[in-house]
XYZ file of C-alpha atoms in Angstrom:
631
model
C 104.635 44.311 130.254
C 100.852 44.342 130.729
C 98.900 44.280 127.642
C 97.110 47.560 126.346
C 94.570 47.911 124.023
C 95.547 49.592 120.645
C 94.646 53.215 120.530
C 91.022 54.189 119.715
C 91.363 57.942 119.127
C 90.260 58.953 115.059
C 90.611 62.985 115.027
C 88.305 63.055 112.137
C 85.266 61.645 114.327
C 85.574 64.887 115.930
C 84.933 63.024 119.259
C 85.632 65.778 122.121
C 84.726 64.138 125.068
C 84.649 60.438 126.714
C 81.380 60.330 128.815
C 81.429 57.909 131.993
C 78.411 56.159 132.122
C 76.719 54.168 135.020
C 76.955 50.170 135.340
C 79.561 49.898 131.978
C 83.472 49.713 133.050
C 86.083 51.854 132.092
C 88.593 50.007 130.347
C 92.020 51.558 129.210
C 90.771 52.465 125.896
C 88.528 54.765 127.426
C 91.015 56.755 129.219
C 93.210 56.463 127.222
C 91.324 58.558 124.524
C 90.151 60.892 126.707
C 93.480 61.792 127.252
C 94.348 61.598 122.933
C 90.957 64.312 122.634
C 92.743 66.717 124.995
C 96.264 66.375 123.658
C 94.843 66.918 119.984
C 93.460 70.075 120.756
C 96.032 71.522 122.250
C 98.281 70.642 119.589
C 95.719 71.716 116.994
C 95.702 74.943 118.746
C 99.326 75.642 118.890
C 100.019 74.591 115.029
C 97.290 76.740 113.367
C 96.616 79.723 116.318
C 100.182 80.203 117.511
C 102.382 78.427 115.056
C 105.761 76.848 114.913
C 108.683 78.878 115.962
C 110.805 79.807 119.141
C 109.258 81.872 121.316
C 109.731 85.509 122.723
C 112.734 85.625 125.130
C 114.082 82.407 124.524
C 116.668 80.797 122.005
C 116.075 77.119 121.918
C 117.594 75.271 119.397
C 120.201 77.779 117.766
C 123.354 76.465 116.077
C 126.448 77.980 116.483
C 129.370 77.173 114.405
C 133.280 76.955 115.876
C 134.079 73.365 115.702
C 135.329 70.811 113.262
C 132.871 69.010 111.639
C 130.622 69.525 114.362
C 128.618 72.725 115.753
C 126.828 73.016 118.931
C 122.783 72.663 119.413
C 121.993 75.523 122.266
C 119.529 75.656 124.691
C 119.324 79.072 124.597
C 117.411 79.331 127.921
C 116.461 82.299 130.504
C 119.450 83.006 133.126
C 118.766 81.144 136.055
C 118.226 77.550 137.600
C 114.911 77.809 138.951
C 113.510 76.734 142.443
C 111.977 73.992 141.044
C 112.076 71.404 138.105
C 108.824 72.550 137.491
C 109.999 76.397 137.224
C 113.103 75.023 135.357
C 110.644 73.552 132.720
C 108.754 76.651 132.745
C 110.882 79.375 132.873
C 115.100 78.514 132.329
C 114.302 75.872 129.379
C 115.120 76.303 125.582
C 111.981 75.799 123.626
C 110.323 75.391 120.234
C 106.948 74.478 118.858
C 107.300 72.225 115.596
C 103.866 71.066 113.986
C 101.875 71.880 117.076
C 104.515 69.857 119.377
C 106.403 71.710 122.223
C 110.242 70.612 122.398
C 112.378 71.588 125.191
C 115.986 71.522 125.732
C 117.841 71.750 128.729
C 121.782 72.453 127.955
C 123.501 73.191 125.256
C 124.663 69.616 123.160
C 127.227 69.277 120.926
C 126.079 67.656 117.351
C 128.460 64.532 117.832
C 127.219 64.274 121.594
C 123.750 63.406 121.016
C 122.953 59.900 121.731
C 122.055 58.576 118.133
C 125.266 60.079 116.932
C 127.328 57.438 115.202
C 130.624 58.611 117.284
C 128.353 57.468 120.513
C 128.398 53.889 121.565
C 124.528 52.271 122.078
C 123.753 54.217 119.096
C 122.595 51.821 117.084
C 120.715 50.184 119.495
C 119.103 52.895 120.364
C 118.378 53.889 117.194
C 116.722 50.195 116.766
C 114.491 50.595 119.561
C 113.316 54.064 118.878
C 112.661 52.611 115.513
C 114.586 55.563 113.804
C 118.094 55.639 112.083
C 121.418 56.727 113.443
C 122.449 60.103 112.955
C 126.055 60.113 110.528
C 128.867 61.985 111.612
C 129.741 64.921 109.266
C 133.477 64.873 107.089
C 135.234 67.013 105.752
C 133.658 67.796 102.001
C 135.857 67.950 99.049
C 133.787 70.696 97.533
C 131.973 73.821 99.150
C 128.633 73.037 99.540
C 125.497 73.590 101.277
C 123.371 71.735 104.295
C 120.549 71.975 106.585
C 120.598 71.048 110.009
C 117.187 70.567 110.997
C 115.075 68.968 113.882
C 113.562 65.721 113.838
C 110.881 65.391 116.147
C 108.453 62.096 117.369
C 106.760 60.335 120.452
C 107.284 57.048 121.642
C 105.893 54.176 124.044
C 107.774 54.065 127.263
C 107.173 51.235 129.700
C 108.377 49.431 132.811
C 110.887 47.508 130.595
C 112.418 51.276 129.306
C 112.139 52.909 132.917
C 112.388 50.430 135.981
C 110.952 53.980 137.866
C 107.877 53.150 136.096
C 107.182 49.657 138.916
C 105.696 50.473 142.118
C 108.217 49.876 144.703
C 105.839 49.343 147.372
C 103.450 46.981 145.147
C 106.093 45.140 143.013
C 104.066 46.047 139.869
C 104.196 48.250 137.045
C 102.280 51.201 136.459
C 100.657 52.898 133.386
C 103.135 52.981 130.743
C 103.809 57.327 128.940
C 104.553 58.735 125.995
C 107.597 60.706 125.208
C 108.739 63.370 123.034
C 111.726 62.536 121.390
C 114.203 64.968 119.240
C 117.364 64.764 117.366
C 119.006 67.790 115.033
C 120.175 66.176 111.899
C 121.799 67.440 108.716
C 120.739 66.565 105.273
C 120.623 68.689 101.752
C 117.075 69.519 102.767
C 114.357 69.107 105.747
C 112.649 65.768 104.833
C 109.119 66.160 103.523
C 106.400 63.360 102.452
C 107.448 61.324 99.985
C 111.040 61.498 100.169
C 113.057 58.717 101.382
C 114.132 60.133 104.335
C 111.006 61.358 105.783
C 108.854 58.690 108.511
C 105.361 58.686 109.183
C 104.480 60.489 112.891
C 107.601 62.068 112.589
C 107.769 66.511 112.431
C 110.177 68.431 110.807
C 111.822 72.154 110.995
C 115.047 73.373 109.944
C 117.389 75.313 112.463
C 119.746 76.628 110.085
C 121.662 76.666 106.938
C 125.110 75.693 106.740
C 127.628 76.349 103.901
C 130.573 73.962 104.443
C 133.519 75.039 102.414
C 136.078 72.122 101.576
C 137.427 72.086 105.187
C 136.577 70.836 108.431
C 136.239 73.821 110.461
C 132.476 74.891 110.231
C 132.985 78.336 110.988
C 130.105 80.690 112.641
C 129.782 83.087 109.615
C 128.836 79.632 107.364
C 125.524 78.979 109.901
C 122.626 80.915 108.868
C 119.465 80.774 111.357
C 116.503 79.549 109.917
C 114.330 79.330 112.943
C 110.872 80.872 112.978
C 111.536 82.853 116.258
C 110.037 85.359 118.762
C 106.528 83.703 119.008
C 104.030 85.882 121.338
C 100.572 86.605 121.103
C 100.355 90.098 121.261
C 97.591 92.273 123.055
C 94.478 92.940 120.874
C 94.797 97.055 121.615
C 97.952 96.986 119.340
C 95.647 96.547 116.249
C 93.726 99.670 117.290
C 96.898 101.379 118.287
C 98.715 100.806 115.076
C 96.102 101.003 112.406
C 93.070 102.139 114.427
C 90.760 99.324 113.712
C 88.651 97.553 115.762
C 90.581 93.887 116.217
C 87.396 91.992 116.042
C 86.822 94.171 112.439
C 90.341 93.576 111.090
C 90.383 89.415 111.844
C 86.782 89.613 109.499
C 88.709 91.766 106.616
C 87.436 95.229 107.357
C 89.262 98.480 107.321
C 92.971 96.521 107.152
C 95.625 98.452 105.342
C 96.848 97.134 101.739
C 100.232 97.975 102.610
C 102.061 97.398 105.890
C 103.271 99.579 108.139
C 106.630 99.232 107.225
C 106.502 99.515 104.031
C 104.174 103.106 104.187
C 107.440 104.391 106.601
C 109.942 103.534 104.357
C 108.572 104.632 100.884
C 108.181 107.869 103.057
C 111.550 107.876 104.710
C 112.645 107.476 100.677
C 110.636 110.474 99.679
C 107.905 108.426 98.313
C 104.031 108.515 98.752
C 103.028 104.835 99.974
C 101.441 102.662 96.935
C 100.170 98.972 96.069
C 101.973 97.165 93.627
C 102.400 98.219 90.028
C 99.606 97.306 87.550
C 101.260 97.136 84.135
C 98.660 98.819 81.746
C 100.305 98.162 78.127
C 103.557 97.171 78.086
C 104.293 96.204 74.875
C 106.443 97.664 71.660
C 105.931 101.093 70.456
C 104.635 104.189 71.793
C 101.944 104.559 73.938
C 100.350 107.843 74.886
C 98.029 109.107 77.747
C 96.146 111.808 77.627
C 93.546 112.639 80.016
C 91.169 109.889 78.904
C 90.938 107.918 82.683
C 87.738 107.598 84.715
C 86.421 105.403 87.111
C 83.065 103.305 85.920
C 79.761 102.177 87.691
C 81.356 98.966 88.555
C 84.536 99.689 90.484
C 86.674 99.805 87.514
C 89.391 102.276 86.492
C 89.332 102.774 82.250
C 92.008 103.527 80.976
C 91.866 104.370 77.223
C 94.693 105.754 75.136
C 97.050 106.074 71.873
C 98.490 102.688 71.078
C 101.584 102.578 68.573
C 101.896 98.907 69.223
C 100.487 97.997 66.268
C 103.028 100.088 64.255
C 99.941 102.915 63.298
C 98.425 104.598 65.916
C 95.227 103.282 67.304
C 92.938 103.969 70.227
C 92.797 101.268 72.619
C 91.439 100.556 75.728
C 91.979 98.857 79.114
C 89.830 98.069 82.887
C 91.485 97.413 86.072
C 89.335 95.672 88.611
C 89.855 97.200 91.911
C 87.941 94.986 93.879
C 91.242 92.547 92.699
C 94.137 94.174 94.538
C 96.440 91.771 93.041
C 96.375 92.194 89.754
C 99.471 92.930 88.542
C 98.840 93.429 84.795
C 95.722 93.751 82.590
C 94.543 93.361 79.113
C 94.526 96.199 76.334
C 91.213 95.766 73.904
C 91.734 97.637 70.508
C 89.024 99.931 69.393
C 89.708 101.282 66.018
C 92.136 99.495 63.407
C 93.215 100.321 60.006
C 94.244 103.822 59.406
C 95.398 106.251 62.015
C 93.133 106.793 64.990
C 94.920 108.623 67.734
C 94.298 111.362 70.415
C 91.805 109.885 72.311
C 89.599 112.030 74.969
C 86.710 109.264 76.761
C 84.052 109.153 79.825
C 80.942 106.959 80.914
C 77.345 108.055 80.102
C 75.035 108.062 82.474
C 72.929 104.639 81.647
C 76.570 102.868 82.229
C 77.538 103.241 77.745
C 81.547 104.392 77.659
C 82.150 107.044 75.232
C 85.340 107.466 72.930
C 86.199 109.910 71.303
C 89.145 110.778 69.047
C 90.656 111.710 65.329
C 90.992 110.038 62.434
C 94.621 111.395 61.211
C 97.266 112.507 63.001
C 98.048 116.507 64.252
C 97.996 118.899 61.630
C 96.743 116.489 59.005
C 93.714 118.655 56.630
C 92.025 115.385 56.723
C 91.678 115.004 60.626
C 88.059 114.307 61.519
C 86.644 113.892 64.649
C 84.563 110.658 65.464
C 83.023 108.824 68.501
C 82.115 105.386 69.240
C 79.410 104.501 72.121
C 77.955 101.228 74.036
C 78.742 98.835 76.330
C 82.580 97.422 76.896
C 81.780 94.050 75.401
C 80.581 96.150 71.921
C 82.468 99.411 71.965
C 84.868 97.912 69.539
C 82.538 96.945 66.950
C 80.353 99.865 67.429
C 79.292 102.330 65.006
C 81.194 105.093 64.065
C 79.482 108.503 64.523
C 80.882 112.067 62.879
C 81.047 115.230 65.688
C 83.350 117.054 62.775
C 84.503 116.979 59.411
C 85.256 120.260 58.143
C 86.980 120.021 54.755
C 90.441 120.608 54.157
C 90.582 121.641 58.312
C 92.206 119.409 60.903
C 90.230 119.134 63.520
C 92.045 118.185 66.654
C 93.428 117.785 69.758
C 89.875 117.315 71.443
C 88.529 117.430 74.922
C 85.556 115.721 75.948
C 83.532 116.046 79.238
C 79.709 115.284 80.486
C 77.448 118.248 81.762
C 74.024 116.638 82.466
C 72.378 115.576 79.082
C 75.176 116.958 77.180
C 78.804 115.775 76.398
C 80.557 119.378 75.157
C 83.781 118.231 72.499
C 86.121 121.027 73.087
C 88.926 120.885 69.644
C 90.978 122.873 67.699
C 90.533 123.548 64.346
C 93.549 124.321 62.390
C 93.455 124.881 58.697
C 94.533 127.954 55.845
C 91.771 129.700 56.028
C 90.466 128.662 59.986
C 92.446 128.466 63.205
C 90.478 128.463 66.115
C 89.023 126.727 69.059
C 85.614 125.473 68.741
C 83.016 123.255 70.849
C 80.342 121.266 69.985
C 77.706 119.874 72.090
C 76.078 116.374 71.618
C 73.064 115.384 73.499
C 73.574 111.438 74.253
C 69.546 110.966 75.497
C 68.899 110.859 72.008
C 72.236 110.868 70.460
C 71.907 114.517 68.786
C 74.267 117.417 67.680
C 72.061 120.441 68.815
C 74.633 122.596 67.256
C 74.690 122.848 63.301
C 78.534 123.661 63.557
C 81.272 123.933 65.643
C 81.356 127.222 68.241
C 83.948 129.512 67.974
C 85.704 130.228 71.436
C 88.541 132.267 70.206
C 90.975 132.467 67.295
C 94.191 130.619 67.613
C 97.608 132.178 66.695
C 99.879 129.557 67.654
C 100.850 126.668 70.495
C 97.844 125.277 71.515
C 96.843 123.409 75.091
C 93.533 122.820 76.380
C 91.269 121.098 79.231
C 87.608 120.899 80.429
C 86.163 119.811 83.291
C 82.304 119.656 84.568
C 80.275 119.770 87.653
C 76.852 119.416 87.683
C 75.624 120.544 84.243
C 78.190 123.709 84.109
C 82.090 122.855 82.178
C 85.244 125.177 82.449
C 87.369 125.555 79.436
C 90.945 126.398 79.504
C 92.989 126.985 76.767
C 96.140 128.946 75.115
C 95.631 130.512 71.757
C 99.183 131.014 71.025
C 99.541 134.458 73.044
C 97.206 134.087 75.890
C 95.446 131.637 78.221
C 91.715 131.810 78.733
C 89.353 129.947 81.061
C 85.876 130.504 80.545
C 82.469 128.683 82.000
C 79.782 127.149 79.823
C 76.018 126.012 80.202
C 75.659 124.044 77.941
C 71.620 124.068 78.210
C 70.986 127.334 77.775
C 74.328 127.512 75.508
C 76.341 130.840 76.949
C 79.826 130.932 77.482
C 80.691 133.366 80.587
C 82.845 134.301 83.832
C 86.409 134.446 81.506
C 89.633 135.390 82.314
C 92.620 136.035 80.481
C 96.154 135.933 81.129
C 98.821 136.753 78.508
C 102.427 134.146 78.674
C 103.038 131.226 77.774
C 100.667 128.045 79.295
C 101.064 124.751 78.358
C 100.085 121.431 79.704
C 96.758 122.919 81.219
C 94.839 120.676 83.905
C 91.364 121.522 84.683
C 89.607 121.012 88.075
C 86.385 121.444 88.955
C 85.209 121.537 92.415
C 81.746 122.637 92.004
C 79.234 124.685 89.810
C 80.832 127.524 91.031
C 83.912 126.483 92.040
C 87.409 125.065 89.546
C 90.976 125.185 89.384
C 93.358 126.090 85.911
C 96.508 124.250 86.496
C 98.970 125.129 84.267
C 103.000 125.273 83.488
C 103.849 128.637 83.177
C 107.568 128.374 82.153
C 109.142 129.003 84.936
C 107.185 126.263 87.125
C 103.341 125.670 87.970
C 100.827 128.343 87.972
C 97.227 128.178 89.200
C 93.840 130.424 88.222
C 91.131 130.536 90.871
C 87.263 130.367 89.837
C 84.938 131.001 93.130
C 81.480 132.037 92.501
C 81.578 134.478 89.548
C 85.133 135.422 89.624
C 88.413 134.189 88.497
C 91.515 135.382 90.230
C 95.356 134.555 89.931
C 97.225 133.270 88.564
C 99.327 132.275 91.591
C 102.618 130.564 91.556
C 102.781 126.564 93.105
C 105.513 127.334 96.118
C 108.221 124.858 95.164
C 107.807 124.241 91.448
C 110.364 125.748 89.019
C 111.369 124.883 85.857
C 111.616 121.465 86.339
C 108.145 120.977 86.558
C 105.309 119.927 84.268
C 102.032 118.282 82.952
C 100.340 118.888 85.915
C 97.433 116.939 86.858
C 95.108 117.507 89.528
C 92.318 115.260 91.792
C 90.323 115.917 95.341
C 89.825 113.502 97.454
C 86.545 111.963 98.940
C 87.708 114.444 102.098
C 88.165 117.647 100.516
C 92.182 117.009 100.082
C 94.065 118.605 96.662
C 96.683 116.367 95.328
C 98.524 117.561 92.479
C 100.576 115.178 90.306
C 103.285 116.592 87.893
C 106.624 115.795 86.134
C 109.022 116.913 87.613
C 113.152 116.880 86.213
C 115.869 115.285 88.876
C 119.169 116.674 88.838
C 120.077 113.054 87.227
C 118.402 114.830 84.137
C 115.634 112.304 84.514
C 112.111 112.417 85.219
C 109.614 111.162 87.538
C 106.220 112.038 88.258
C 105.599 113.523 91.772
C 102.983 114.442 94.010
C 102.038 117.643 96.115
C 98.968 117.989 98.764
C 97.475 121.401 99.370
C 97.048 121.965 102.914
C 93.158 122.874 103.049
C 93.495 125.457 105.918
C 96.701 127.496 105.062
C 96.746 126.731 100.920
C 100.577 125.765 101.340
C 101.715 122.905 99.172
C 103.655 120.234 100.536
C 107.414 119.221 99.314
C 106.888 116.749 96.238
C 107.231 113.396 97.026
C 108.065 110.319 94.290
C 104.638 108.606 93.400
C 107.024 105.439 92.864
C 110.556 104.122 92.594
C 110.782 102.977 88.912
C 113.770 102.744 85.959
C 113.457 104.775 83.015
C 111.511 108.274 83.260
C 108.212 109.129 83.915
C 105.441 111.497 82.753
C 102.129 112.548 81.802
C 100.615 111.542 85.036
C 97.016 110.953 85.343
C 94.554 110.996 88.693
C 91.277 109.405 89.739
C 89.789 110.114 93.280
C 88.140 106.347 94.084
C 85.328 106.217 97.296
C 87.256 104.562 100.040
C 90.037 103.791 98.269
C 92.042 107.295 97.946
C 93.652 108.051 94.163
C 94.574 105.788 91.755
C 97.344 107.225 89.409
C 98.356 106.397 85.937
C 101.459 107.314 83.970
C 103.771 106.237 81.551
C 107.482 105.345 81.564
C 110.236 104.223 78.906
C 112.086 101.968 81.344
C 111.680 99.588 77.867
C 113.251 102.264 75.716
C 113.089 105.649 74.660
C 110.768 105.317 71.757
C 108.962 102.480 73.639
C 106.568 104.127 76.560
C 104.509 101.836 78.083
C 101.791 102.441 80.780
C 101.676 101.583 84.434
C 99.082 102.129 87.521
C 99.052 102.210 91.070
C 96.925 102.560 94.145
C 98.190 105.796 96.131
C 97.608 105.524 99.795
C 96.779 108.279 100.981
C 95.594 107.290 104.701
C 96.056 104.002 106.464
């Protein structure tokens, strides 16, 4: 054989080209590596742009069981001989890419038929001078147990001495010597990877399929399970922009590209589901946690959570922040703001100049002793801030508060329950310079029994809704010029009110009527209603309502499945009619669900938060998600 000079090609140069210059020879180094620059790049394209796998409309390399301690490698090809041998190579050969490498087969093989089988006689010559070792015959195991058959792939040096087709006949001399692609399917407890003993250097590796021998020789078809990567095709670039209606060119960079897939959106659907990310565990720990309505999105893409935390084993207020520029968080911490005695009911928001606000009381419900306090400043201090009085009326509990921002002015909305006193009252506190303008609590209205309330603002206006114990009344206050006006009254029962405001002039009273949801109606001066939710009965409760960035109602709720368990559930009002959809399941989950609350999030839809005692009826923890609401 004629000498050659050892290969010259380093992929890490990043040489792409040989250049022919004049008066210098071209040795075979030189073409030779021209040839190694072209070959690299295509392989580099196919393992990282394309990727390993069978592709679309073939079936190369499948194993099918049926034989004793054997099973049969198939080619899998097209139907058809083709004209050619080159359009048999193209279009009626069995194929797979492995590590960039193309592999073909040509007929189906039999495991035991392929020539570095031990049964075959050469073998172990050949296996010598391929420099690779001979492939054992499988036996009949004594035990069930499991194997891969997988495909060993590598090139070798052929020369004249190999292939006598390689000499000139009409010269008498040899020609340039080639490089071929070698394969072999072989069966081992795994695919060899680096560092094992059975894995060799230039050598790629893939499994076909898994096979679970049971202690006999048959290898049946229903013990071979397919492992290929298969039906590799590049697809057309206007199927990104048919299926999610993004720009391809935008959705390779990141941009606009659903969280969830397809798939996934159609089934939670098909399952009566809204699609949602994963769920972010909010506290999940022992004892009872309680939301209230105390969830708000911040100034730096956070959703704060803050609510009653029995984990401690006396209730305190605690707090937590989900970063949603991290969609894969999956849990977060909780940050305790209050310790000692009992702090619970906790109503919070975000000032203007970025502080957070809690608010809450200092005993629990019905205690004489129930104050009301707040703590201000950033989320690195709010625990150690100072505690600040908004009311401590002797021998009066002063309770179940609302808090909401109107401008300059956060307006505490509380109850105030006592022997003497039992009422519903509102204070206003000016956080510009951290004031009380109001020397005592307002009276709203005298209470007489159950008690529910809610606020909401827009602009510098806030409706109040509550129940005094025989009727519920929404009113609207300024707090600047300090009037309370535009009320309505409706006698009946009306718990678990939801406030939402659409505008100055514009809000919604959600509310549970007792025989299902009910809603009041403020538009410009007037309040009208209350009008029954189409499709809410008994079952349903705690309703809780958001609009989205494009003008869209969703209303969350509890509602009771004929299980006797609950889950919370989500309507959509259609904008143009004012129908409400069918309620859909905001998530699969164990355990029941309730108190849901809602945050409308620019460009990301609504983020929901609820709890659930999947851990235990006395033990409600609470969870988040990411409802999509368009893709």
């Amino acid at each position: 054989m004629a000498s050659m000079t050892s290969s010259t090609f380093h992929p890490l140069l990043r040489y792409v080209n040989v250049r022919l210059q004049q008066g210098v020879p071209i040795v075979d180094s030189d073409v030779n590596e021209l040839d190694d620059v072209r070959k690299f790049e295509l392989r580099a394209f196919l393992k990282w742009y394309v990727g390993d796998g069978v592709p679309e409309g073939t079936n190369g390399f499948q194993i099918t069981g049926g034989l004793n301690n054997d099973f049969t490698i198939g080619a899998g090809a097209p139907a058809g001989s083709g004209g050619s041998e080159l359009d048999t190579a193209l279009a009626h050969t069995g194929r797979i890419i492995i590590d960039g490498l193309d592999v073909m087969i040509t007929t189906d093989l039999a495991f035991s038929a392929q020539p570095l089988h031990a049964s075959q006689s050469g073998a172990a010559a050949l296996a010598a001078k391929l420099g690779v070792p001979v492939v054992p015959a499988l036996t009949t195991p004594g035990t069930a147990t499991t194997l891969v058959a997988y495909l060993d792939v590598w090139e070798h040096l052929v020369t004249p001495d190999d292939d006598p087709n390689l000499i000139l006949p009409a010269l008498g001399v040899e020609s340039c010597a080639r490089i071929k692609r070698e394969w072999v399917v072989r069966v081992g407890a795994a695919v060899p990877a680096p560092g094992s003993s059975d894995f060799l250097a230039g050598h790629s590796y893939t499994a076909l399929a898994g096979i679970n021998r049971p202690a006999t020789a048959l290898i049946a078809s229903s013990n071979v399970v397919d492992k290929r990567q298969r039906r590799l095709l590049l697809p057309p670039a206007h199927l990104i922009a048919d299926t999610v209606g993004v720009d391809p060119f935008d959705y390779r960079s990141g941009v606009n590209r659903p969280l969830i897939s397809l798939r996934t959106a159609i089934n939670a659907l098909l399952a009566g589901q809204l699609p949602t990310t994963g769920e972010v565990a909010v506290a999940n720990g022992p004892g009872a946690d309680l939301l209230g309505k105390a969830v708000f999105l911040d100034n730096a893409n956070g959703l704060v959570i803050v609510w009653q935390s029995g984990q401690s084993g006396t209730s305190q207020v605690a707090l937590a922040r989900i970063d949603l520029t991290n969609p894969s968080l999956t849990s977060v911490p909780a940050t305790p703001l209050t310790s000692g005695g009992v702090h619970a009911a906790p109503a919070a928001l975000m000032l203007p100049n970025g502080d957070f606000l809690v608010a809450y009381q200092t005993a629990a419900t019905e205690d004489p002793n129930a104050d009301l306090k707040l703590k201000r400043g950033p989320l690195a201090s709010l625990a150690g801030a100072n505690e600040v009085t908004i009311a401590a009326t002797a021998n009066v509990a002063d309770q179940r508060m609302q808090a909401v921002l109107a401008g300059d002015f956060v307006v505490f909305v509380f109850d105030q329950s006592g022997s003497s006193t039992d009422k519903w009252s509102y204070l206003r506190y000016k956080h510009t310079d951290n004031s009380f303008p109001d020397t005592a609590p307002v009276q709203l209205a005298t209470n007489s029994g159950g008690r529910a309330v809610h606020t909401a603002s827009a602009g510098n206006v806030v409706f109040i809704a509550f129940h005094d114990g025989t009727k519920l009344t929404a009113v609207l206050l300024n707090p600047v010029t300090n009037t309370v006006s535009s009320s309505t009254q409706q006698t009946g029962q009306a718990t678990d009110i939801h406030v939402l405001a659409l505008g100055a002039t514009s809000a919604l009273v959600f509310y549970n009527s007792g025989s299902g949801l009910s809603v009041l109606t403020f538009s410009g001066t007037t309040w009208s209603g209350p009008a029954a939710i189409s499709g809410t009965d008994a079952n349903d409760s705690q309703p809780a309502a958001v609009q989205d960035t494009d003008g869209t109602i969703w209303l969350l709720s509890t509602r009771k499945f004929s299980d006797n368990t609950n889950h919370v559930v989500v309507r959509r009002r259609n904008a143009a009619s004012g129908d409400w959809t069918a309620p859909q399941r905001l998530a699969p989950a164990t355990g029941n669900d309730g108190f849901p609350a809602a945050v409308p999030v620019p460009g990301q839809g609504i983020w929901a938060v609820w709890a659930n005692d999947r851990n235990g009826s006395t033990n409600t923890d609470l969870f988040a998600r990411r409802v999509i609401t368009a893709i």
